[in-house]
PDB file of C-alpha atoms in Angstrom:
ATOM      1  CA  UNK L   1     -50.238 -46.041 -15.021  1.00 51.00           C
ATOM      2  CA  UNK L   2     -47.415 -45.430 -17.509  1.00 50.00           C
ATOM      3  CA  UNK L   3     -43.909 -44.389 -16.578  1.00 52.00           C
ATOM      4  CA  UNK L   4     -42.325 -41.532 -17.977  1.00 48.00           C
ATOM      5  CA  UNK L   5     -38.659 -41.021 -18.318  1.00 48.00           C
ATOM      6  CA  UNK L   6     -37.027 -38.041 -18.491  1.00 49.00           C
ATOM      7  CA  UNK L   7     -34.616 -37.391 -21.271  1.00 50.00           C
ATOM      8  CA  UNK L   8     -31.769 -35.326 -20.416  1.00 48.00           C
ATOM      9  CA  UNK L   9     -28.576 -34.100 -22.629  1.00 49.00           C
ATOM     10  CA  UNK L  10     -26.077 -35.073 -20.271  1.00 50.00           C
ATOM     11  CA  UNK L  11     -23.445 -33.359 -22.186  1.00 52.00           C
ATOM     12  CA  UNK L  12     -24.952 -29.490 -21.589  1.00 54.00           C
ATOM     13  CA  UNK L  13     -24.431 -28.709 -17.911  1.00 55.00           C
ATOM     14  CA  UNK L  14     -27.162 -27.286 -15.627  1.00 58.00           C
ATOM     15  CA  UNK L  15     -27.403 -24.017 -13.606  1.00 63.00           C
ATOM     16  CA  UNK L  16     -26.227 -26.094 -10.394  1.00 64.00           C
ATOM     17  CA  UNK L  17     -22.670 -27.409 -12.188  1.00 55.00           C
ATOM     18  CA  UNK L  18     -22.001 -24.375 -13.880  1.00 51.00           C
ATOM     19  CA  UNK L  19     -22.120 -22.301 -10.356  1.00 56.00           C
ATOM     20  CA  UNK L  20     -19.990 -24.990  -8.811  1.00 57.00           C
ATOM     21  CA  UNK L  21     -17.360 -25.022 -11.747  1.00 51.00           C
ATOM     22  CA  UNK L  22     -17.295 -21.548 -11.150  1.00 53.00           C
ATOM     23  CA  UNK L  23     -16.715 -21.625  -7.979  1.00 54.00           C
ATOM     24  CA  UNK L  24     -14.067 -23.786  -8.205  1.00 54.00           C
ATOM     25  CA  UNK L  25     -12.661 -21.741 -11.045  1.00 53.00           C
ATOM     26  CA  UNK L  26     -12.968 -24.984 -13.573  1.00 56.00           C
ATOM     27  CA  UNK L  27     -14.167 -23.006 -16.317  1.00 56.00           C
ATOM     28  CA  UNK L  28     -11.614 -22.785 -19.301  1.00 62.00           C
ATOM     29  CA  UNK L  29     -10.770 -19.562 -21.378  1.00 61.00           C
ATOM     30  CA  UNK L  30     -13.129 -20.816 -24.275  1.00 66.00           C
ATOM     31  CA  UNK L  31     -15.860 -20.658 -22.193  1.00 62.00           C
ATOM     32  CA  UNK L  32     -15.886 -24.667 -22.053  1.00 65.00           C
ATOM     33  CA  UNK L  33     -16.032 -26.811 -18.513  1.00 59.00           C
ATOM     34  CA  UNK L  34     -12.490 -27.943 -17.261  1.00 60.00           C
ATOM     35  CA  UNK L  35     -12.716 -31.848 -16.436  1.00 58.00           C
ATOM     36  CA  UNK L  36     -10.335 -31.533 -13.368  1.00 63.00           C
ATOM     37  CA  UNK L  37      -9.812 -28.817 -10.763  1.00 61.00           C
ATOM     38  CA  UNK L  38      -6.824 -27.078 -10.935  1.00 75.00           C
ATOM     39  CA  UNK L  39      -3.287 -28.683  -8.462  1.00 83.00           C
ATOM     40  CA  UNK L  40      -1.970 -26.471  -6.240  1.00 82.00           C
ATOM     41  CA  UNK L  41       1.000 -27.522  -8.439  1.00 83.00           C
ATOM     42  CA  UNK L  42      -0.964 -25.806 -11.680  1.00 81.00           C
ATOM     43  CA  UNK L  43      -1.946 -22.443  -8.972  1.00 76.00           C
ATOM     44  CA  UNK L  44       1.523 -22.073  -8.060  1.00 73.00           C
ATOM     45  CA  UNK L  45       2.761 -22.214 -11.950  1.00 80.00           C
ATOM     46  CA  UNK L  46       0.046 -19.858 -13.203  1.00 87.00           C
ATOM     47  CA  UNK L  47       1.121 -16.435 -14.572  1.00 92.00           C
ATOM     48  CA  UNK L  48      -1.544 -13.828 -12.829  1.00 92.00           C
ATOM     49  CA  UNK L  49      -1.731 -10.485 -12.771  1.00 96.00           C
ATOM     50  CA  UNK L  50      -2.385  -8.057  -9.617  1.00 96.00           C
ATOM     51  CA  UNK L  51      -3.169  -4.376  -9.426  1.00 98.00           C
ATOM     52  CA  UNK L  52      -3.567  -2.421  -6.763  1.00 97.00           C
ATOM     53  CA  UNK L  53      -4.412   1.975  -6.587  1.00 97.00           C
ATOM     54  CA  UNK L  54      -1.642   3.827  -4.934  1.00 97.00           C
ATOM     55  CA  UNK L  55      -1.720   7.532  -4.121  1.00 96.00           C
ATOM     56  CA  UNK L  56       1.038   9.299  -6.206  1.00 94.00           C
ATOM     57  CA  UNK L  57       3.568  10.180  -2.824  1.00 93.00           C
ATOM     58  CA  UNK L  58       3.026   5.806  -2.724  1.00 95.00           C
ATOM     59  CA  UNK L  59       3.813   5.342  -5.985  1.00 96.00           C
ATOM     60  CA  UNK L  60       7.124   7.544  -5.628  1.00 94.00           C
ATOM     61  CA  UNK L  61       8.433   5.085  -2.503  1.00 94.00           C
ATOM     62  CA  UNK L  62       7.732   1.865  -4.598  1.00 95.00           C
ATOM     63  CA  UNK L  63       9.563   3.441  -7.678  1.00 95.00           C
ATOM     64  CA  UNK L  64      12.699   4.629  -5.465  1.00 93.00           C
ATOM     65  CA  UNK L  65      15.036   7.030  -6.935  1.00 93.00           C
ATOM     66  CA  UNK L  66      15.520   6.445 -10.249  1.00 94.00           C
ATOM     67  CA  UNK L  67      13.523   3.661 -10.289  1.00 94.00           C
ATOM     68  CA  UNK L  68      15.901   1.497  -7.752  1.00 95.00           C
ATOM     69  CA  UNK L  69      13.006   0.099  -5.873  1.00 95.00           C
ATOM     70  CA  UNK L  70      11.481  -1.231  -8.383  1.00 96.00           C
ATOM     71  CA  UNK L  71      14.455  -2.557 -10.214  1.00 96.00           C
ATOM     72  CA  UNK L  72      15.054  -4.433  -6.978  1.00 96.00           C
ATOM     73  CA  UNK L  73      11.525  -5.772  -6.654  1.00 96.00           C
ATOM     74  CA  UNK L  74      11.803  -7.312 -10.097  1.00 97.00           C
ATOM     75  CA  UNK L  75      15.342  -9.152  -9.645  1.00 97.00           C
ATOM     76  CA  UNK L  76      14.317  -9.900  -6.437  1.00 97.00           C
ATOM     77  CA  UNK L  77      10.567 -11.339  -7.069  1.00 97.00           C
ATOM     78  CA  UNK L  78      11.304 -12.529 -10.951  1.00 96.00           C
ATOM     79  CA  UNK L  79       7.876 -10.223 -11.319  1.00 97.00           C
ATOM     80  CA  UNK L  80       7.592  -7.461 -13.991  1.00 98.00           C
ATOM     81  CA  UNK L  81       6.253  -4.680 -11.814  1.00 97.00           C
ATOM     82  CA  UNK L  82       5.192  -1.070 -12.854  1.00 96.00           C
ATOM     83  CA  UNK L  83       3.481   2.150 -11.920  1.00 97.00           C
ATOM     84  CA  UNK L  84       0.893   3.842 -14.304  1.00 97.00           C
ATOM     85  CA  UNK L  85       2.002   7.358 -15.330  1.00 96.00           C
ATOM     86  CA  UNK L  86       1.465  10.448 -13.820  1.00 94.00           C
ATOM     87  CA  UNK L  87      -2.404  11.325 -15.655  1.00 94.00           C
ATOM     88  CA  UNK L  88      -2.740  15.170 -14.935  1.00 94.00           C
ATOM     89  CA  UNK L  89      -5.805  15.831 -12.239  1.00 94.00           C
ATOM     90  CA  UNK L  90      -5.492  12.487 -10.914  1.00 94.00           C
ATOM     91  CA  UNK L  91      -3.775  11.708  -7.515  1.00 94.00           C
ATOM     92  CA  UNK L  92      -3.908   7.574  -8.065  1.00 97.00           C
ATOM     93  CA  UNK L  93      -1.962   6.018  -9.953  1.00 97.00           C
ATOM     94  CA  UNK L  94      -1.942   1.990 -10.671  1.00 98.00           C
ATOM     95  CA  UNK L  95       0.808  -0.779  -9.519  1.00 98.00           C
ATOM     96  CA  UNK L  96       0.868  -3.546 -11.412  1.00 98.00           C
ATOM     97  CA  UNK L  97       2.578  -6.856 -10.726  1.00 98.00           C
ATOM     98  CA  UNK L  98       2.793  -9.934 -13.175  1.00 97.00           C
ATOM     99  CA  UNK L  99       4.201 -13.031 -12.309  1.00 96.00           C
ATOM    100  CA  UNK L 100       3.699 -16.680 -10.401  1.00 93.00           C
ATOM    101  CA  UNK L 101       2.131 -16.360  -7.020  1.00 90.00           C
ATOM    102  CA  UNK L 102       4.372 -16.891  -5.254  1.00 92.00           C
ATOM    103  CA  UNK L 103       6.394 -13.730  -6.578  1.00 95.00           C
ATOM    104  CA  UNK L 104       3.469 -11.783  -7.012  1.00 95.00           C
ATOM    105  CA  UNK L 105       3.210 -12.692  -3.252  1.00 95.00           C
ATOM    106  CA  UNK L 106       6.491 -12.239  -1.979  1.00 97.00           C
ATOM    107  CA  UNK L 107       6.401  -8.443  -4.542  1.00 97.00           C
ATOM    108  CA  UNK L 108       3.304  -7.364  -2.265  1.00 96.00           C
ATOM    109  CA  UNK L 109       5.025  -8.261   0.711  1.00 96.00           C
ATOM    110  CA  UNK L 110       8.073  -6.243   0.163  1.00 96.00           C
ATOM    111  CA  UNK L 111       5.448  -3.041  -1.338  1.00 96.00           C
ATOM    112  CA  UNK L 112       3.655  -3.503   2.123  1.00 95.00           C
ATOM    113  CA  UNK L 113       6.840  -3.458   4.255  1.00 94.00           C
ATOM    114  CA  UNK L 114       8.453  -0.462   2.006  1.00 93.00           C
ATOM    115  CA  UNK L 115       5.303   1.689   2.474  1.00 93.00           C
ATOM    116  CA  UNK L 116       4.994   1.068   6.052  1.00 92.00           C
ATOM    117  CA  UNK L 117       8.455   1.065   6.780  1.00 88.00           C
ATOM    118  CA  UNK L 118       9.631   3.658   4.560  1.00 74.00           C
ATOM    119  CA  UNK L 119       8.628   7.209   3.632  1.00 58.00           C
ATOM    120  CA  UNK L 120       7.082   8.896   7.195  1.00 57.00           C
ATOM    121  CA  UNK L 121       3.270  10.031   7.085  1.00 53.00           C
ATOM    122  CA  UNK L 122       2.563  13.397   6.403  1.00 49.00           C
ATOM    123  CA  UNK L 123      -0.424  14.558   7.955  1.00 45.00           C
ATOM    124  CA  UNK L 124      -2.061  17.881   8.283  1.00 46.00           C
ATOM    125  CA  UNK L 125      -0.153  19.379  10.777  1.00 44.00           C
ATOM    126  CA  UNK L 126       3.386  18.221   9.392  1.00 43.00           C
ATOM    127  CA  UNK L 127       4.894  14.836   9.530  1.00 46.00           C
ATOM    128  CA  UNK L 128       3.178  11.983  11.708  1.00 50.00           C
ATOM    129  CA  UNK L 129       5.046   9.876  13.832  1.00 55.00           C
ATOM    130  CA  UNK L 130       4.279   6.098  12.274  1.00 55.00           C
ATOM    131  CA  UNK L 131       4.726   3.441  14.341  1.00 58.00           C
ATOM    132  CA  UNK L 132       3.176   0.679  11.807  1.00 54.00           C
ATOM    133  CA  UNK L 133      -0.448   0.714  13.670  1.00 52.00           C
ATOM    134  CA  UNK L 134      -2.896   2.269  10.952  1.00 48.00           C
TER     135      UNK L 134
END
């Protein structure tokens, strides 16, 4: 009985390390396997980008008059944050945050506690009392 070995190209990964790479997120921009997982150090250094749908009446409080709010956001995060234009026949419009996490973070926290802090609901009876239970 002969043996038989197996020849395989270690250097092309299979199904089973690809999946895992990217699942880790180890998988460069070119495509090409990273050797080491990202640090938390690397995470908390990387420039992402977040966007999130807001109705139009949302998109007002986050602005603030004359675009205060937002102005605030940015020197306060170190984020460049934005609302999409008003697109005629459309009632959503698009926030979107750029920055380190932990601005990009500490942005959405302060979007969160402006919406549900600031502007009362209006329901369809007239204005809804909110007392920050949705």
């Amino acid at each position: 009985m002969a043996a038989t070995t197996e020849n395989h190209d270690t250097s092309v990964p299979n199904d089973e390390v690809m999946n895992d790479a990217y699942g880790r997120g180890n998988i460069g921009e070119s495509g090409e396997l990273e050797d080491q997982p990202k640090t938390e150090e690397e995470y908390a250094q990387a420039i992402l980008t977040l966007r999130a749908i807001v109705s139009s009446k949302e998109a007002g409080v986050i602005i603030g008059k004359a675009g205060k709010n937002v102005a605030d956001l940015r020197d306060e995060t170190g984020v460049k944050a934005g609302v999409s234009k008003v697109v005629q026949g459309v009632h959503d419009r698009v926030l979107t945050v750029t920055g380190g996490l932990q601005g990009c973070a500490r942005a959405y926290s302060i979007v969160a506690k402006g919406l549900l802090e600031g502007a009362p609901q209006v329901g369809m009876g007239g204005v809804v009392q909110n007392n920050g239970t949705h």
